[in-house]
Coordinates of C-alpha atoms in Angstrom, one line a residue:
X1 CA 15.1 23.2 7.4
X2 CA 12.4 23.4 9.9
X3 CA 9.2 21.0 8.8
X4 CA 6.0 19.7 10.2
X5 CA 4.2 16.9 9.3
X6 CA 0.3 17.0 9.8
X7 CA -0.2 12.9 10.0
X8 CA 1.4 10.2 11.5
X9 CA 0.0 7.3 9.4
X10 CA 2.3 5.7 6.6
X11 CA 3.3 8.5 4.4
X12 CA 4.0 10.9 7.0
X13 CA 5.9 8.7 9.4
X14 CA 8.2 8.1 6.8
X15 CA 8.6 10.8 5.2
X16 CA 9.1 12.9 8.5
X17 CA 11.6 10.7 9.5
X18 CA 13.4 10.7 6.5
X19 CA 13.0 14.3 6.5
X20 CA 14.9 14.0 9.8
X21 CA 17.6 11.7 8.7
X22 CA 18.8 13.8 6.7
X23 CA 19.5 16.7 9.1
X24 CA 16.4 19.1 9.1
X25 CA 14.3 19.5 12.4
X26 CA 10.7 17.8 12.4
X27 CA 7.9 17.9 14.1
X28 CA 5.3 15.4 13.5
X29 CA 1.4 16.3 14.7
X30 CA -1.6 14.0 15.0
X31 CA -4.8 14.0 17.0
X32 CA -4.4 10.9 18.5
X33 CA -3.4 11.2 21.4
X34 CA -2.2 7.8 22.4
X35 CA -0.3 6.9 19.3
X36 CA 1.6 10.4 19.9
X37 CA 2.5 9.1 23.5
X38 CA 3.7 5.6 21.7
X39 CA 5.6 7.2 19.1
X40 CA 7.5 9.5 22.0
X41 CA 7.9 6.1 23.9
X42 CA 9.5 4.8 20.6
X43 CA 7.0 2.4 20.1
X44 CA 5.9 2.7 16.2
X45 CA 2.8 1.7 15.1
X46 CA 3.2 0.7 11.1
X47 CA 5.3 -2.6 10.5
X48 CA 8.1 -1.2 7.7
X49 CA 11.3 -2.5 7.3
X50 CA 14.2 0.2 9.0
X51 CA 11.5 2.7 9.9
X52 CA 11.8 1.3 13.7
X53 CA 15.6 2.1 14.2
X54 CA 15.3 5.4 12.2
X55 CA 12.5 6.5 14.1
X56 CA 14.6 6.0 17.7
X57 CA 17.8 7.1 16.2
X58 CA 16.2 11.0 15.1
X59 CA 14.2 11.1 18.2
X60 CA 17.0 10.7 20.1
X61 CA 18.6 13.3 18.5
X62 CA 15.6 15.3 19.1
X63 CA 15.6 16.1 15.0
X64 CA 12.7 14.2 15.1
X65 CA 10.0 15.1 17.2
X66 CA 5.7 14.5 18.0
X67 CA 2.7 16.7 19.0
X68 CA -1.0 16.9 19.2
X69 CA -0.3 20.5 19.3
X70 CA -0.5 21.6 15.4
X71 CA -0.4 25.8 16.5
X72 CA 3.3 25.2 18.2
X73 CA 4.2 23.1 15.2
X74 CA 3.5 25.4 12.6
X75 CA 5.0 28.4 15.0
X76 CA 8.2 26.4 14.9
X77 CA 8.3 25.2 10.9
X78 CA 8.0 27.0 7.6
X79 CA 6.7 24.1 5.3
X80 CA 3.9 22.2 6.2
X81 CA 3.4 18.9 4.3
X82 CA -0.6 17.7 4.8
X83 CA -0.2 13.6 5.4
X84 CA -3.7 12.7 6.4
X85 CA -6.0 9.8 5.1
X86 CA -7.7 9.9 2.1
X87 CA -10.3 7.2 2.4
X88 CA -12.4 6.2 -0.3
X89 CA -15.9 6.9 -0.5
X90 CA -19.0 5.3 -0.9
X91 CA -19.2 6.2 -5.1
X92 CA -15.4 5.3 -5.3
X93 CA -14.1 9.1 -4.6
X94 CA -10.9 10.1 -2.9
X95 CA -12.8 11.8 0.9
X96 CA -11.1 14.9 1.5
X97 CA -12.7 16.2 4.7
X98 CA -9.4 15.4 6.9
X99 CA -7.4 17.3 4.2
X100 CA -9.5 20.4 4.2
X101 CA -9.7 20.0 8.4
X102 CA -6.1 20.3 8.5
X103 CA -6.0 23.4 5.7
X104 CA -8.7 24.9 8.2
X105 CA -6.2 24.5 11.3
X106 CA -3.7 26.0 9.4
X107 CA -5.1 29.0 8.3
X108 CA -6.0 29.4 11.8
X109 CA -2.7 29.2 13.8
X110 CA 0.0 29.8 11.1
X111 CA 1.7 33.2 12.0
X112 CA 4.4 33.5 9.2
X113 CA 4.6 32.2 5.1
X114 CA 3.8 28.7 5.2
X115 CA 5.0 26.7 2.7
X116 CA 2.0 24.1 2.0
X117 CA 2.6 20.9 1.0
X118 CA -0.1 17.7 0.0
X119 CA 1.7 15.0 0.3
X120 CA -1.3 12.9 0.5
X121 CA -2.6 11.2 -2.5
X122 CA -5.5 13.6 -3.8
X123 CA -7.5 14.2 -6.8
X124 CA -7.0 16.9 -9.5
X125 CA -8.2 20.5 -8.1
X126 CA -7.4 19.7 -4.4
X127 CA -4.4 22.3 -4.1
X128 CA -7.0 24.6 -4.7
X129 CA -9.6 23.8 -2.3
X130 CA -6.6 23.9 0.5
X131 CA -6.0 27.4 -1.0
X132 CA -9.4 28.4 -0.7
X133 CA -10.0 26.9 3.1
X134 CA -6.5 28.3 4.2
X135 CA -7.9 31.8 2.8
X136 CA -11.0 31.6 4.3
X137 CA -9.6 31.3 7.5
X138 CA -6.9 33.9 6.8
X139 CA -9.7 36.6 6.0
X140 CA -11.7 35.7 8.9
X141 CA -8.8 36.5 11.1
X142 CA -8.2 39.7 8.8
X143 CA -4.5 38.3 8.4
X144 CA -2.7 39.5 4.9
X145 CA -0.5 36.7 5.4
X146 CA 0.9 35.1 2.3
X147 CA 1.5 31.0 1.9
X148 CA 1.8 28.6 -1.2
X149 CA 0.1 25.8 -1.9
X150 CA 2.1 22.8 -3.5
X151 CA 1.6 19.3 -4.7
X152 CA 4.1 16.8 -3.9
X153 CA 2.6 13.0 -4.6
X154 CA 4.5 10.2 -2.9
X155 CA 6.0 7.8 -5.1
X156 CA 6.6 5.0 -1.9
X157 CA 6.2 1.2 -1.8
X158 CA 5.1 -0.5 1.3
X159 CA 8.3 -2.9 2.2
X160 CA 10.4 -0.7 0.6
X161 CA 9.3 2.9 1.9
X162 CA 12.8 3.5 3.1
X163 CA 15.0 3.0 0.4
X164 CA 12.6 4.6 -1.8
X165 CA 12.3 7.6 0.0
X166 CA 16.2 8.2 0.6
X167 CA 16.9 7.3 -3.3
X168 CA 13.8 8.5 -4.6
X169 CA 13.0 7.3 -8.9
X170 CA 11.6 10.9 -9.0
X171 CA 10.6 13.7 -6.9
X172 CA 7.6 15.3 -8.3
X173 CA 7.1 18.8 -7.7
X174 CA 3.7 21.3 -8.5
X175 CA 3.9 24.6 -7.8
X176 CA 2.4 28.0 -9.0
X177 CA 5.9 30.1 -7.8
X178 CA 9.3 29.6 -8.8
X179 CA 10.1 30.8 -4.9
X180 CA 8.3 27.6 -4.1
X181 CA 10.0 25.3 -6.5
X182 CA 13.4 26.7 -4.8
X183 CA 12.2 25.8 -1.6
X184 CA 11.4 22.0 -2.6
X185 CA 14.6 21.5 -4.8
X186 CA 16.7 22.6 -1.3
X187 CA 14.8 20.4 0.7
X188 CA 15.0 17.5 -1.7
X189 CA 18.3 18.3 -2.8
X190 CA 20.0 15.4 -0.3
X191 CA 17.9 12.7 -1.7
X192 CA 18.4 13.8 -5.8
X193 CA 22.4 14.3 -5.2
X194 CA 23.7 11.3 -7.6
X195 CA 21.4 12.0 -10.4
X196 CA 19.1 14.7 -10.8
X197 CA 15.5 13.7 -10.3
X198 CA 13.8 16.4 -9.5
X199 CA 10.5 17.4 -11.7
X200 CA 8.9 20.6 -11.2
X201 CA 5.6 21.0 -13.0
X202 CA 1.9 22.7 -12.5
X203 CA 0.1 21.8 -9.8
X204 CA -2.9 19.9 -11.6
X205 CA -0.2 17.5 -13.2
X206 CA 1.5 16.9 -9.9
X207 CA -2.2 16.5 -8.4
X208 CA -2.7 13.9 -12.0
X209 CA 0.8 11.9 -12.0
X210 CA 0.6 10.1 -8.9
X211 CA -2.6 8.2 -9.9
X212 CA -1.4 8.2 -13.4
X213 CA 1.5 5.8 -11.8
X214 CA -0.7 3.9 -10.1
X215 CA -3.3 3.3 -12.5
X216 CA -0.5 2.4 -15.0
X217 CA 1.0 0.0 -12.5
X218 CA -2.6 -1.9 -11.7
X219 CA -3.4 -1.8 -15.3
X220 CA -0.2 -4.3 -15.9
X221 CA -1.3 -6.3 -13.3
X222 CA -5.0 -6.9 -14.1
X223 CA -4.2 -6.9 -17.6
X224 CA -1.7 -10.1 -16.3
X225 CA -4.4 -11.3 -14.4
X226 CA -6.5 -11.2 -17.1
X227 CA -4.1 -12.9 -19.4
X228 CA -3.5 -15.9 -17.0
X229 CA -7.0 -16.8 -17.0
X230 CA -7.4 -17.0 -21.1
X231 CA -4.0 -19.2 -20.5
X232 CA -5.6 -21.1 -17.8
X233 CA -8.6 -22.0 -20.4
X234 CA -6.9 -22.4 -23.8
X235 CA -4.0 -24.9 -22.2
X236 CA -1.1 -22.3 -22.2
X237 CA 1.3 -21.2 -19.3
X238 CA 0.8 -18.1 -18.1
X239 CA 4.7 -18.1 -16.2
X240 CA 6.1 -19.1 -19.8
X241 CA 3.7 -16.3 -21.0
X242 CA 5.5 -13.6 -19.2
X243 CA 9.1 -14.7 -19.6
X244 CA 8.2 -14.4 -23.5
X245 CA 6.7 -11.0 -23.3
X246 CA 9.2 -9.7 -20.5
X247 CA 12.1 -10.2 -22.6
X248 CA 10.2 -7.4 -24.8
X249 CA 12.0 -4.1 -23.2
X250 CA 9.3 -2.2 -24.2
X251 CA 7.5 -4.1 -21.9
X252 CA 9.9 -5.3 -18.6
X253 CA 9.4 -8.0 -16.3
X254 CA 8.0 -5.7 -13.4
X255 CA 4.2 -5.7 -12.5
X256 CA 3.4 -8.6 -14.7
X257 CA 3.3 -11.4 -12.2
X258 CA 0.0 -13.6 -12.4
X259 CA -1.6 -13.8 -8.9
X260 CA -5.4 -13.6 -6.8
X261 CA -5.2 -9.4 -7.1
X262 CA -3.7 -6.6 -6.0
X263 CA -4.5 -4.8 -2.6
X264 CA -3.2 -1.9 -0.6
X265 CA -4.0 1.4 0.9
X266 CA -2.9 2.5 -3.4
X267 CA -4.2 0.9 -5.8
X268 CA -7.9 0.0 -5.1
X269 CA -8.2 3.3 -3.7
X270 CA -6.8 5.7 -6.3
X271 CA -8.3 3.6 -10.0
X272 CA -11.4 4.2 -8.4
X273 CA -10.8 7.7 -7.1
X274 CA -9.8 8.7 -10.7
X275 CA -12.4 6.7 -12.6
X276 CA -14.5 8.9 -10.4
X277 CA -12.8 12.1 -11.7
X278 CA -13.0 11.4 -15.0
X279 CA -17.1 10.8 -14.5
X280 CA -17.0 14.2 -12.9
X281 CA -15.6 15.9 -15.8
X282 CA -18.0 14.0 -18.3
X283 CA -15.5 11.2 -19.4
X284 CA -16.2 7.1 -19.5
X285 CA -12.7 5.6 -17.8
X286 CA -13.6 2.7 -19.8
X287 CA -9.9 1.3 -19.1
X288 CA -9.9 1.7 -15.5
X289 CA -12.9 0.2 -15.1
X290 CA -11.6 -2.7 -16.8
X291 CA -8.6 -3.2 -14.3
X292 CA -10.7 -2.8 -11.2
X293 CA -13.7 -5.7 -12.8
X294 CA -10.8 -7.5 -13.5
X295 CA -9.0 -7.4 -9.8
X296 CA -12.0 -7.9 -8.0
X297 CA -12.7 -11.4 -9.6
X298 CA -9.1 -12.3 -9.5
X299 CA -9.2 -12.0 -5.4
X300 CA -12.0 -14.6 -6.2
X301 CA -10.0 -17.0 -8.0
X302 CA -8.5 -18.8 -5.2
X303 CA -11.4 -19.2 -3.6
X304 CA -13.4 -20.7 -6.5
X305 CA -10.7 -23.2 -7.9
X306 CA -11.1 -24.5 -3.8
X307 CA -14.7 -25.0 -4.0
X308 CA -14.3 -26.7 -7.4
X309 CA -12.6 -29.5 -5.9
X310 CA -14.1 -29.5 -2.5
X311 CA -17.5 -28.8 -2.9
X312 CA -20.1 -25.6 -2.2
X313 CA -20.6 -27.6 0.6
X314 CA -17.2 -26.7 3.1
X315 CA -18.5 -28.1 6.6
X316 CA -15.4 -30.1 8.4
X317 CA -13.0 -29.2 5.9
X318 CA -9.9 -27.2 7.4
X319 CA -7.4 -24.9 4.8
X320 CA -3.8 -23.7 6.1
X321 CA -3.5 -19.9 4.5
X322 CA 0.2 -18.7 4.4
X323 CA 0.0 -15.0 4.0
X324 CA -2.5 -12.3 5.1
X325 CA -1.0 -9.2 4.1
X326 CA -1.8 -7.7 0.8
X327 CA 1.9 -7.9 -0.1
X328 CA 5.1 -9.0 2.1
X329 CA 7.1 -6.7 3.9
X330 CA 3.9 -5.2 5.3
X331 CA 1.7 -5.5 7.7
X332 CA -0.9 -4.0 5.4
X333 CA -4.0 -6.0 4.7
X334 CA -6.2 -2.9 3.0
X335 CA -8.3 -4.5 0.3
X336 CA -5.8 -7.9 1.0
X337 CA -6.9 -10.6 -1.2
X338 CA -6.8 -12.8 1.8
X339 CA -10.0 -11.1 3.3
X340 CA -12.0 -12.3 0.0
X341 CA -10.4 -16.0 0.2
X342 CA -11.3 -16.4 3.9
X343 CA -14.5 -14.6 3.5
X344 CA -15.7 -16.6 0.8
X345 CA -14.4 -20.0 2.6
X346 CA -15.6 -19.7 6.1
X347 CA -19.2 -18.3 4.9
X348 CA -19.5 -22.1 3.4
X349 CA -18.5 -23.8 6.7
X350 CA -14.6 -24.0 6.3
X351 CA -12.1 -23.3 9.0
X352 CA -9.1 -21.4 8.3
X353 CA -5.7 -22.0 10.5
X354 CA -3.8 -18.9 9.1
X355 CA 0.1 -17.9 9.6
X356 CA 1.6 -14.3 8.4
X357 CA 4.8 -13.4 10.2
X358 CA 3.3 -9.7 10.9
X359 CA -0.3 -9.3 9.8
X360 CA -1.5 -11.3 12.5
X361 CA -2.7 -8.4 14.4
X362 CA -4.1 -7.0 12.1
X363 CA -6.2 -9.5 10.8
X364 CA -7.6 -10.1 14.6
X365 CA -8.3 -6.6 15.7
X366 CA -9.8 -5.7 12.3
X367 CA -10.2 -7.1 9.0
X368 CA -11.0 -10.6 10.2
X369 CA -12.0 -9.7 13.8
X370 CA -15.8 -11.1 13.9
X371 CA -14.8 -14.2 11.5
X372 CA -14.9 -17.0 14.4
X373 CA -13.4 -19.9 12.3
X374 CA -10.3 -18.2 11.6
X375 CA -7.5 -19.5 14.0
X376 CA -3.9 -17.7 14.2
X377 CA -0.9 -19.8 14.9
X378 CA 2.5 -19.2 15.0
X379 CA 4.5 -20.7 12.1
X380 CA 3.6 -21.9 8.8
X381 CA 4.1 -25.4 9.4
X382 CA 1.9 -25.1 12.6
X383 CA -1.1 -24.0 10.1
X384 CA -0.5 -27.1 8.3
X385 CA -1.4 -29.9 10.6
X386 CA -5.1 -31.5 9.7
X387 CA -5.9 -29.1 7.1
X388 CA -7.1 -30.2 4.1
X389 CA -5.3 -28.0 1.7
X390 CA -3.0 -25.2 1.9
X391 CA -3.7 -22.1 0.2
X392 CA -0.5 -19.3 -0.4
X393 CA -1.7 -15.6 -0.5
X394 CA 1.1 -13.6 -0.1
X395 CA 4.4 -14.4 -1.2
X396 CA 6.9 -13.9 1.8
X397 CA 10.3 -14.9 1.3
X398 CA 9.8 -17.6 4.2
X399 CA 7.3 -19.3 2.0
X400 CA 9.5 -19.2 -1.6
X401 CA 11.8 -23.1 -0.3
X402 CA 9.9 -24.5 2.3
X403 CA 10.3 -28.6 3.3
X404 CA 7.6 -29.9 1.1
X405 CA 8.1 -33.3 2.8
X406 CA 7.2 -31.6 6.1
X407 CA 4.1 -29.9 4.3
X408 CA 2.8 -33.4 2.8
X409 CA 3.4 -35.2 6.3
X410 CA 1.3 -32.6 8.1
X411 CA -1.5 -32.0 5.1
X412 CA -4.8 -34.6 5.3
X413 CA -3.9 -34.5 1.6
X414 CA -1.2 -33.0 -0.4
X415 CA -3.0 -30.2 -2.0
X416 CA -1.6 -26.6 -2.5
X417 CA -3.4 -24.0 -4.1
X418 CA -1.1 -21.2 -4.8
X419 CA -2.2 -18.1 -5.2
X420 CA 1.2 -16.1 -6.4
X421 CA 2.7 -18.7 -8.0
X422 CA 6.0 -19.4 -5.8
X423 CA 6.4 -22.8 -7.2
X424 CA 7.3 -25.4 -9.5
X425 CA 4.4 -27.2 -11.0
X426 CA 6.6 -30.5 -12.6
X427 CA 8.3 -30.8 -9.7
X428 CA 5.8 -30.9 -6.8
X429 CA 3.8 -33.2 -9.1
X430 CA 6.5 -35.2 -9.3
X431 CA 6.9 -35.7 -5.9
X432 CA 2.9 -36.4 -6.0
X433 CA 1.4 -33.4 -4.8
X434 CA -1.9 -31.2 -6.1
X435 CA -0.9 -27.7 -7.2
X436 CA -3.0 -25.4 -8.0
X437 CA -2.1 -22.4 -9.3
X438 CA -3.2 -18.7 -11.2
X439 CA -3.0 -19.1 -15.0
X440 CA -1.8 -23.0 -15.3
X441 CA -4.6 -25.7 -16.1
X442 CA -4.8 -28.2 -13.3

């Protein structure tokens, strides 16, 4: 099948290469012009595990192609999927202006039925403002063309993009035509082979699932979160906690790990986008507004349980930080509970030596780019030496064993405060080290 993809940023390199893996011809478009030039150079600019090597291997084979030019793209394709940013707004709502600019550009330069699809994650009633800006344009041009308009909410996790893309949970499908629904059942039809997982529906529930799932998802962990601290107070365990309630089926062991908060281009972004929907439609979100009060003082709870032992008063004190990005497997540090930590550190004197093994960049071009006591090194032991503590924010798999005798001998003092708790409280103890922890008394 022959497919553009308006959007080079995560969703819609992946899914455009997947698209291409699988034996269709693609044609990715942005405006950028430089990162289209990269891209044709093979250089990619999102850190995802196998997206690199996929990338290379379509373009290669030229099923896998990228523009600036959106007219020659849609001239060559006959489904369109919309993969543009969604930022969040000032009062929490999901901005739609690059959404609508791309609907505009299509209703300008398509010249056949265009099969229109938002892969981007949008609130309820945005199919129909695409259908109303592709029509507008349509008229103006006098053009009786015909196109639909269908909602097709990504369901990917950063770190894991790939696999989830090519053996998909669930392929959600909303659509107004059964012609339409045909056309997305063909197209997803390699990815649903073993087991059929495609769901058609209405648009509006399409539109409403994906922050359904996400909300659902950042509920568990806030409500976790939230949990660990009454633990943390009344003397329990919160890790014991959830071994006894994750044995519950009903309830499952996933998204119920204690930790300083969840961050992301997802989460943050769409609990706030649809408490702001429901407001709009006269409703109190009282739940979701619960699991975002709850996240943002859990990215806080690092940062206070250092300043309880050292002081409001941080000047000459030093803290190693292992982790930057929100999550590992990412380069990703949207909304990254490590901004908060630092943040809140540095603004009381501290200096930060601070080791991820791919949000480095990141962190210095942009989130943390006008912090001046933040210094980058090059391997987690390296962050280590004269620091007073060391604080672990994200939990990459280089971090879960490391040589705690190394770690003591480079510390001033043998202090960790742990952030996703990685490890064993008894036993570093033991070996007469400080942990800290999220939902443990200390």
């Amino acid at each position: 099948m022959k497919i553009s993809v308006i959007g080079t940023g995560y969703v819609g390199l992946v899914s455009g290469t997947c698209f291409a893996e699988m034996g269709n011809n693609v044609i990715c478009v942005d405006i950028d012009e430089k990162k289209v030039a990269s891209l044709e150079k093979g250089i990619v600019p999102i850190y995802e595990p196998g997206l690199e090597t996929m990338v290379l291997e379509n373009h290669k084979k030229e099923t896998l192609n990228f523009t600036t030019d959106i007219k020659a793209a849609l001239d060559n394709s006959n489904i369109c999927f919309i993969a543009v940013g969604t930022p969040m707004g000032e009062d929490g709502s999901a901005d739609l202006q690059y959404v609508l600019a791309v609907a505009k550009s299509i209703g300008e330069h398509m010249r056949h039925h265009m099969y229109i699809i938002d892969k981007s994650t949008v609130p309820v009633g945005t199919a129909d403002k695409v259908k109303a800006t592709v029509q507008a344009e349509l008229d103006k041009r006098g053009s009786n063309l015909t196109f639909d308009v269908i909602s097709n909410p990504e369901f990917l996790k950063e770190g894991a993009a790939i696999e989830d893309f090519m053996k998909p949970d669930r392929v959600v499908i909303g659509a107004d035509t059964e012609e339409a629904i045909r056309v997305m059942r063909e197209l997803y039809a390699p990815f649903t082979r073993s087991h059929d997982r495609f769901i058609a529906m209405d648009v509006r529930s399409a539109e409403m699932t994906k922050y359904a799932a996400n909300a659902m998802l950042a509920t568990k962990i806030s409500f976790m979160n939230e949990m660990s601290n009454i633990c943390e107070r009344v003397g329990a365990d919160v890790n014991k906690v959830r071994h006894g309630i994750g044995s519950d089926n009903r309830i499952g062991y996933s998204f119920i790990y204690p930790g300083c908060g969840y961050g992301g281009s997802c989460f943050p972004k769409d609990v706030q986008a649809l408490a702001k929907t429901a407001k709009d439609f006269g409703y109190t979100p009282r739940i979701l507004d619960a699991v975002e009060a709850v996240n943002y003082d859990q990215k806080r709870v690092i940062s206070d349980k250092v300043i309880k032992k050292f002081g409001e008063n941080l000047e000459g004190k030093t803290f190693a930080v292992w982790g930057l990005a929100f999550k590992p497997e990412t380069d990703d540090m949207r909304e990254a509970s490590s901004i908060t930590v630092i943040n809140e550190l540095t603004k009381r004197g501290a200096k930060i030596k601070a080791y991820d093994p791919k949000a480095r960049h990141e962190a210095e071009s942009f989130y943390l780019k006008d912090n001046a006591n933040v210094e980058y090194v090059e391997s987690k032991y390296t962050a280590l030496s004269r620091a007073d503590a060391l604080l672990l924010l994200t939990e990459w798999k280089e971090f879960r064993s490391p040589d705690f005798t190394e770690i003591e001998k480079r510390l001033n003092q043998a202090v960790i405060f742990d952030g996703r708790n990685q490890y064993n409280k008894e036993k570093l103890e033991a070996i007469g080290f400080e942990y800290h922890q999220i939902g443990v008394q200390s």
